[in-house]
mmCIF file of C-alpha atoms in Angstrom:
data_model
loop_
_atom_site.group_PDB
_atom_site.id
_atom_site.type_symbol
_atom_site.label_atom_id
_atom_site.label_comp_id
_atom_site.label_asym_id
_atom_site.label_seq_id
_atom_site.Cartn_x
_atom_site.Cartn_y
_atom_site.Cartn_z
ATOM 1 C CA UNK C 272 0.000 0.000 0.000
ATOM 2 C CA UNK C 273 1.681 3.564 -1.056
ATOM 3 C CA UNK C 274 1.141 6.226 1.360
ATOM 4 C CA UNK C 275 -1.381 7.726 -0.434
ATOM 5 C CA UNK C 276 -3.853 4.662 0.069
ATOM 6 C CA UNK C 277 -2.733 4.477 3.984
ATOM 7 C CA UNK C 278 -3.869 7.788 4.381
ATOM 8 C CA UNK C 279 -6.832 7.118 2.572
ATOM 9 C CA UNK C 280 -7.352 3.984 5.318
ATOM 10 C CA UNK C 281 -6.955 6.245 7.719
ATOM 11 C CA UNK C 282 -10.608 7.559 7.305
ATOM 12 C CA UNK C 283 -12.217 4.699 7.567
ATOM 13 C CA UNK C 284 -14.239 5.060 10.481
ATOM 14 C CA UNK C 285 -16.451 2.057 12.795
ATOM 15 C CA UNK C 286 -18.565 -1.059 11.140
ATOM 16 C CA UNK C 287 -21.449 0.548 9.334
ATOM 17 C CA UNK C 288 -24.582 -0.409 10.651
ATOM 18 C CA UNK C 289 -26.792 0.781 7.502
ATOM 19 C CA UNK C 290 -25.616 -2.460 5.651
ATOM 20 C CA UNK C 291 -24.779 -6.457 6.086
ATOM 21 C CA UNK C 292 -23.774 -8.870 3.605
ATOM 22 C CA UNK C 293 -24.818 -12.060 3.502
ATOM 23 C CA UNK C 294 -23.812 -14.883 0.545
ATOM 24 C CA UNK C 295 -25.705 -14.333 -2.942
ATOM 25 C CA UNK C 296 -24.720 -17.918 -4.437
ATOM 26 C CA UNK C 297 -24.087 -18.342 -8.037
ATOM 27 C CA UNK C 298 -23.887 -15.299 -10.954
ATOM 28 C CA UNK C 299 -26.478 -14.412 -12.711
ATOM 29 C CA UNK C 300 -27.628 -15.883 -15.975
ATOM 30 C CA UNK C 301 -26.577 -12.434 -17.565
ATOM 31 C CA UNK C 302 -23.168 -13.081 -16.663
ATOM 32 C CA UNK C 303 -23.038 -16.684 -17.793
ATOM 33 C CA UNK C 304 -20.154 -15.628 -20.337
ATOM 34 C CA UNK C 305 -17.928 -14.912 -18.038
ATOM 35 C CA UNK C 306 -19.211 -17.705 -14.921
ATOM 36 C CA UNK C 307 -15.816 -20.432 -15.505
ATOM 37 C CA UNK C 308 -13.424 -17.078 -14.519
ATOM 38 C CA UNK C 309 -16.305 -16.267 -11.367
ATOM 39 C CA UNK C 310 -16.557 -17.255 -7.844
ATOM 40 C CA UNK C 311 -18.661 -19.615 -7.668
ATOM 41 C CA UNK C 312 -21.066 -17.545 -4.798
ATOM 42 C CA UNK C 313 -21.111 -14.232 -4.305
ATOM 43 C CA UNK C 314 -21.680 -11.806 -1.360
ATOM 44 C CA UNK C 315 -24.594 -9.665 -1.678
ATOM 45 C CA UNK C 316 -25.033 -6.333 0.539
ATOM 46 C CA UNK C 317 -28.640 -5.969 2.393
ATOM 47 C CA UNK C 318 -29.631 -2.662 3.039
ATOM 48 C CA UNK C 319 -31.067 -1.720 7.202
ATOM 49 C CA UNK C 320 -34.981 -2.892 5.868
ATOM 50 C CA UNK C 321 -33.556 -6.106 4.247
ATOM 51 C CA UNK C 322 -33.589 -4.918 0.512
ATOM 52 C CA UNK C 323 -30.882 -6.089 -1.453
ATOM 53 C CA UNK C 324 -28.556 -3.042 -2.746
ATOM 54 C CA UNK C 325 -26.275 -5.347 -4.826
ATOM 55 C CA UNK C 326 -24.643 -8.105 -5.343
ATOM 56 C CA UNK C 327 -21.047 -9.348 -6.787
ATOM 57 C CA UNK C 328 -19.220 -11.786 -7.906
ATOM 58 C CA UNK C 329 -15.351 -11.569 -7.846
ATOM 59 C CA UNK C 330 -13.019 -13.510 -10.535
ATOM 60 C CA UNK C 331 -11.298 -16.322 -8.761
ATOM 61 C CA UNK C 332 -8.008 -14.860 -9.487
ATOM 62 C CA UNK C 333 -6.828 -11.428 -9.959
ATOM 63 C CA UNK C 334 -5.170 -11.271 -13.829
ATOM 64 C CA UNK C 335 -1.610 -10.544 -13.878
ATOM 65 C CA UNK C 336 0.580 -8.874 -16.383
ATOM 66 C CA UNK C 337 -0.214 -5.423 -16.121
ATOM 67 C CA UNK C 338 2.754 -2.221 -15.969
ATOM 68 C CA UNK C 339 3.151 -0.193 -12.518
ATOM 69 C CA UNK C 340 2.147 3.346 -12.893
ATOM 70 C CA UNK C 341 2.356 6.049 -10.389
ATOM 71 C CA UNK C 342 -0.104 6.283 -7.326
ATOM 72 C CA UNK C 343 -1.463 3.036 -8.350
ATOM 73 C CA UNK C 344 -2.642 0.224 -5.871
ATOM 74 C CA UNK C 345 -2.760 -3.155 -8.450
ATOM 75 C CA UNK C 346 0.438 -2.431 -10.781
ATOM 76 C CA UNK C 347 0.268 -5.845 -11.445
ATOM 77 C CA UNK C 348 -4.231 -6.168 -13.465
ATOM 78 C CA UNK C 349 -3.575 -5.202 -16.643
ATOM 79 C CA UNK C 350 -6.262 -2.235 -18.038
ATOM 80 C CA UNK C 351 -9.285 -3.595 -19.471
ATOM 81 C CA UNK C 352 -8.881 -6.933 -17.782
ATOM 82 C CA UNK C 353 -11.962 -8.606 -15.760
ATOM 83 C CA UNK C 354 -12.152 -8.608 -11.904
ATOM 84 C CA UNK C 355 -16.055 -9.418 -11.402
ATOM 85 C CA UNK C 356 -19.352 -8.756 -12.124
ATOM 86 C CA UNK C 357 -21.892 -6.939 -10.203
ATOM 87 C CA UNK C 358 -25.656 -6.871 -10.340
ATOM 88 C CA UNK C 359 -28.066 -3.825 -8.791
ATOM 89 C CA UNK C 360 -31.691 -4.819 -8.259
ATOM 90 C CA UNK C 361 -32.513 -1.438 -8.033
ATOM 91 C CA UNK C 362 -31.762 2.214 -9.341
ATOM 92 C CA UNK C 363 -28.299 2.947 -7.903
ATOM 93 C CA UNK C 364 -25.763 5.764 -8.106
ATOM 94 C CA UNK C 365 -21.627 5.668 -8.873
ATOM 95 C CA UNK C 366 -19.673 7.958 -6.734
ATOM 96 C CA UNK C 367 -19.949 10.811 -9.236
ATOM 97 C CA UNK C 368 -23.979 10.719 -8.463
ATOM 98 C CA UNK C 369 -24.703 8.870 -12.153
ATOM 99 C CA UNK C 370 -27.764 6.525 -12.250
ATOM 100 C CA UNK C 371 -26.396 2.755 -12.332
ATOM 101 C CA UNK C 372 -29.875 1.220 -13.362
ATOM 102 C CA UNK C 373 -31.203 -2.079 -12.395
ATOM 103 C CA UNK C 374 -29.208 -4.934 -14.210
ATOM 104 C CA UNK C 375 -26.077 -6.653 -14.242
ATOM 105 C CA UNK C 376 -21.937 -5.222 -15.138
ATOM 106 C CA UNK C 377 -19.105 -6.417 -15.416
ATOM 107 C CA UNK C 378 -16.553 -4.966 -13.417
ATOM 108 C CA UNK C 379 -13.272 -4.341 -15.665
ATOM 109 C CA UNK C 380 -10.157 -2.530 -13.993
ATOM 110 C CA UNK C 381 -9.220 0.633 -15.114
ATOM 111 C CA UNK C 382 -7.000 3.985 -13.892
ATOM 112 C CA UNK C 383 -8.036 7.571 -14.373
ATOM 113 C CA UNK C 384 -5.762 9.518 -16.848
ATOM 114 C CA UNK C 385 -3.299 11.886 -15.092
ATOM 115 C CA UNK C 386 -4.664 14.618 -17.100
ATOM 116 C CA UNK C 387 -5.947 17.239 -14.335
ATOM 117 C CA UNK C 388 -9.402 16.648 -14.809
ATOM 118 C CA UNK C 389 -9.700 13.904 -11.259
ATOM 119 C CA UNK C 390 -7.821 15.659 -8.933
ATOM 120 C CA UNK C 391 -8.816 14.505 -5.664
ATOM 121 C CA UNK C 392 -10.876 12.258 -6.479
ATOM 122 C CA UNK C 393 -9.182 9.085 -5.043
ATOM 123 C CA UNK C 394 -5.899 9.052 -3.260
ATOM 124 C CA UNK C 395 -4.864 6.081 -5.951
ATOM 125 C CA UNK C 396 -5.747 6.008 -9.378
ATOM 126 C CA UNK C 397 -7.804 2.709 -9.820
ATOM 127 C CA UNK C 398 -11.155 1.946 -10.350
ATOM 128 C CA UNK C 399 -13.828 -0.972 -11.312
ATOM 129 C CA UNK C 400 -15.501 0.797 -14.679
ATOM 130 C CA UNK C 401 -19.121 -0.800 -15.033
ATOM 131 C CA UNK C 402 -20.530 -1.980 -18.346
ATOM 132 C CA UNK C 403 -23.536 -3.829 -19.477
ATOM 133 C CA UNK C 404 -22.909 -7.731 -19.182
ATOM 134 C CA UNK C 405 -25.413 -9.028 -21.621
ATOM 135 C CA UNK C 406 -22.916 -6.561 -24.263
ATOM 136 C CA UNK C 407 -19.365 -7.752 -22.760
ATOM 137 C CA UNK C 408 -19.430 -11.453 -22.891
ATOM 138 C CA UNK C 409 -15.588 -12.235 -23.407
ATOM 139 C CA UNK C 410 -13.726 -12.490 -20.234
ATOM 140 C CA UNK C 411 -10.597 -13.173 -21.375
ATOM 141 C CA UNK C 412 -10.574 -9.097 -23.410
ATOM 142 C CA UNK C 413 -8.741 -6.273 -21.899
ATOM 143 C CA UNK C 414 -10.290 -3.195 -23.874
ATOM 144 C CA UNK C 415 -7.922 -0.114 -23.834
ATOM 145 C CA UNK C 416 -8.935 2.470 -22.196
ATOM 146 C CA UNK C 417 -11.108 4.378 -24.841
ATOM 147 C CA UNK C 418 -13.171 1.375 -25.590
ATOM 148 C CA UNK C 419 -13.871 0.772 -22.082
ATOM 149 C CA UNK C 420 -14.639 4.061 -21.497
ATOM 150 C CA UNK C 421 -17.141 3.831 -24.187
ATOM 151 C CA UNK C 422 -18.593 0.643 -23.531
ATOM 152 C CA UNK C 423 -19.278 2.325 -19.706
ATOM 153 C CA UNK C 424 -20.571 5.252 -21.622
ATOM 154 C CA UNK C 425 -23.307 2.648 -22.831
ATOM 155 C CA UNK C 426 -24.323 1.515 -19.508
ATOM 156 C CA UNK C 427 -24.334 5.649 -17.865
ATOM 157 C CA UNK C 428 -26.131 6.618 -21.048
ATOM 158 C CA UNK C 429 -23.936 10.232 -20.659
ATOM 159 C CA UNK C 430 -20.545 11.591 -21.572
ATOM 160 C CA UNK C 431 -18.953 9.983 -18.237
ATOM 161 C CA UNK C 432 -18.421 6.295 -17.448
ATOM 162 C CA UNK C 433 -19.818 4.424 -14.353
ATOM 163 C CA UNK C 434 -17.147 3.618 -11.768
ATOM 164 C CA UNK C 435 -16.771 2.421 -8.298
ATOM 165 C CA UNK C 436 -13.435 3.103 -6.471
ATOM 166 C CA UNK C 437 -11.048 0.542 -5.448
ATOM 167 C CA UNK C 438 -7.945 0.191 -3.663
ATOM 168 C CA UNK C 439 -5.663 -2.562 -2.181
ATOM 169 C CA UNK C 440 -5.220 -3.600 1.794
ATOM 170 C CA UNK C 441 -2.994 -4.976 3.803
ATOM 171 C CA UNK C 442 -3.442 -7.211 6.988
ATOM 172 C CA UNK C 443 -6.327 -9.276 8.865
ATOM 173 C CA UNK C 444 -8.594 -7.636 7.908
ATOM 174 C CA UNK C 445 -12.858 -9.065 7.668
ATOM 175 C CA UNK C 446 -13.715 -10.074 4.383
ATOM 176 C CA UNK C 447 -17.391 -9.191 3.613
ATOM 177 C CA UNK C 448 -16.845 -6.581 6.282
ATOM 178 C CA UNK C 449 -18.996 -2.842 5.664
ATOM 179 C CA UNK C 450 -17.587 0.006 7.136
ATOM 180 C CA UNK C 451 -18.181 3.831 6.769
ATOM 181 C CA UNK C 452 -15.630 5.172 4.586
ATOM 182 C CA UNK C 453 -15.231 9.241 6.307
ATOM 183 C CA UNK C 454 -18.787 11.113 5.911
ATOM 184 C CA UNK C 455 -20.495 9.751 2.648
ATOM 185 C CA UNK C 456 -19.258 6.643 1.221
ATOM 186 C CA UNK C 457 -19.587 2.951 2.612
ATOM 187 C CA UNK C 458 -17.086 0.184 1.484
ATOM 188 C CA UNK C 459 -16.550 -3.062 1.001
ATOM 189 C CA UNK C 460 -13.782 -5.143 2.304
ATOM 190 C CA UNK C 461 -13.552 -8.638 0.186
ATOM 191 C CA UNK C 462 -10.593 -10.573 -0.941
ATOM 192 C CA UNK C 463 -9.821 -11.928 -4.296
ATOM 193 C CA UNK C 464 -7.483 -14.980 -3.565
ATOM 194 C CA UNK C 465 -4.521 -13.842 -1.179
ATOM 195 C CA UNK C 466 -5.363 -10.300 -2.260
ATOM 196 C CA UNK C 467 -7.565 -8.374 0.295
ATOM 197 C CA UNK C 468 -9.041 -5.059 -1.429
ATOM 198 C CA UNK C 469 -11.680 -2.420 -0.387
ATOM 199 C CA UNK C 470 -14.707 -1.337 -3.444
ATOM 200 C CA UNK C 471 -16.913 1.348 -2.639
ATOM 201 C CA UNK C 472 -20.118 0.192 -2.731
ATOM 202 C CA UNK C 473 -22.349 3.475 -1.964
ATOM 203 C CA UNK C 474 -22.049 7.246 -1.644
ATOM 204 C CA UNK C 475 -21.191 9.884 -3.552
ATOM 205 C CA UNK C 476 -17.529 11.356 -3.529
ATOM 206 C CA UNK C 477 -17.278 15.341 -2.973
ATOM 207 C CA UNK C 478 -15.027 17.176 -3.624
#
């Protein structure tokens, strides 16, 4: 973890007691492209009145291959490359406040350009960019970055991908575990074979 991400630990407050998570068994039949590279269950995240807000399926193992960049917590995924599929029952929103609507996504990795326009928007530079699974059914592509960025556009139906914030972790630390992440977002904690990493599963970033 680069010092940037321990900071970014740093504000991540008590368990969060709007949320539980619970097992959500096998993908999807949506995501039945890509169900030899998933887990075979799931974890899905219950809202306080027992609603499901989502559930997701990580890839058994984390793809390797991939070039370190600066202020980057997975040098090692290459862009494009599968890490899991996700599926929202209901109307959500990524952490820029877009509508994710009802259906199933893959999750492919990706890293904001160092370009000026995301300052401060994550300590590190990776995120999980959604796109419609029923429309990205080979799990074994790793899109560059402007075709994922317009498959995403797809799914967001506007001029910005949908993306969820991720970040490596280090330690003991509870896999399926919510906690608060500082004022307005919630994560996940979850582990992808001997790699334990933190999504953000709800809230919108400001700043």
């Amino acid at each position: 973890m680069n010092k940037l991400i321990a900071l970014s630990a740093l504000c991540v407050s008590a368990a969060w007691g709007s949320y539980k998570t619970a097992p959500a068994g096998a993908p999807p039949q949506a995501a039945a492209a890509h169900a030899a590279v998933l887990s075979e269950t799931g974890t899905r995240v219950l809202k306080a009145d027992g609603s499901v807000l989502l559930e997701v399926w990580f890839v058994k193992t984390l793809p390797g291959g991939g070039a370190a960049e600066d202020n980057t917590a997975f040098p090692e995924i290459p862009h494009g490359a599968l890490i899991g599929v996700v599926h929202f029952p209901e109307k959500h929103a990524d952490r820029r406040g877009q509508t994710i609507k009802p259906g199933v996504y893959t999750l492919r990795y990706s890293r904001y350009p160092v370009n000026g326009d995301h300052m401060g928007v994550a300590p590190q530079r990776d995120f999980a960019v959604l796109s419609v699974a029923e429309k990205d059914a080979d799990p074994a592509a790793q899109p560059n970055f402007a075709r994922l960025m317009s498959m995403s556009r797809v799914a967001s139906g506007t001029p910005h991908p949908l993306v969820l914030s991720i970040w490596q972790e280090e330690g003991d630390l509870p896999v399926g575990g919510i906690e608060a992440f500082g004022e307005e977002e919630t994560i996940l904690h979850t582990r992808v074979g001997m790699t334990h990493f933190a999504i953000i599963i709800a809230g919108v970033h400001v700043g």
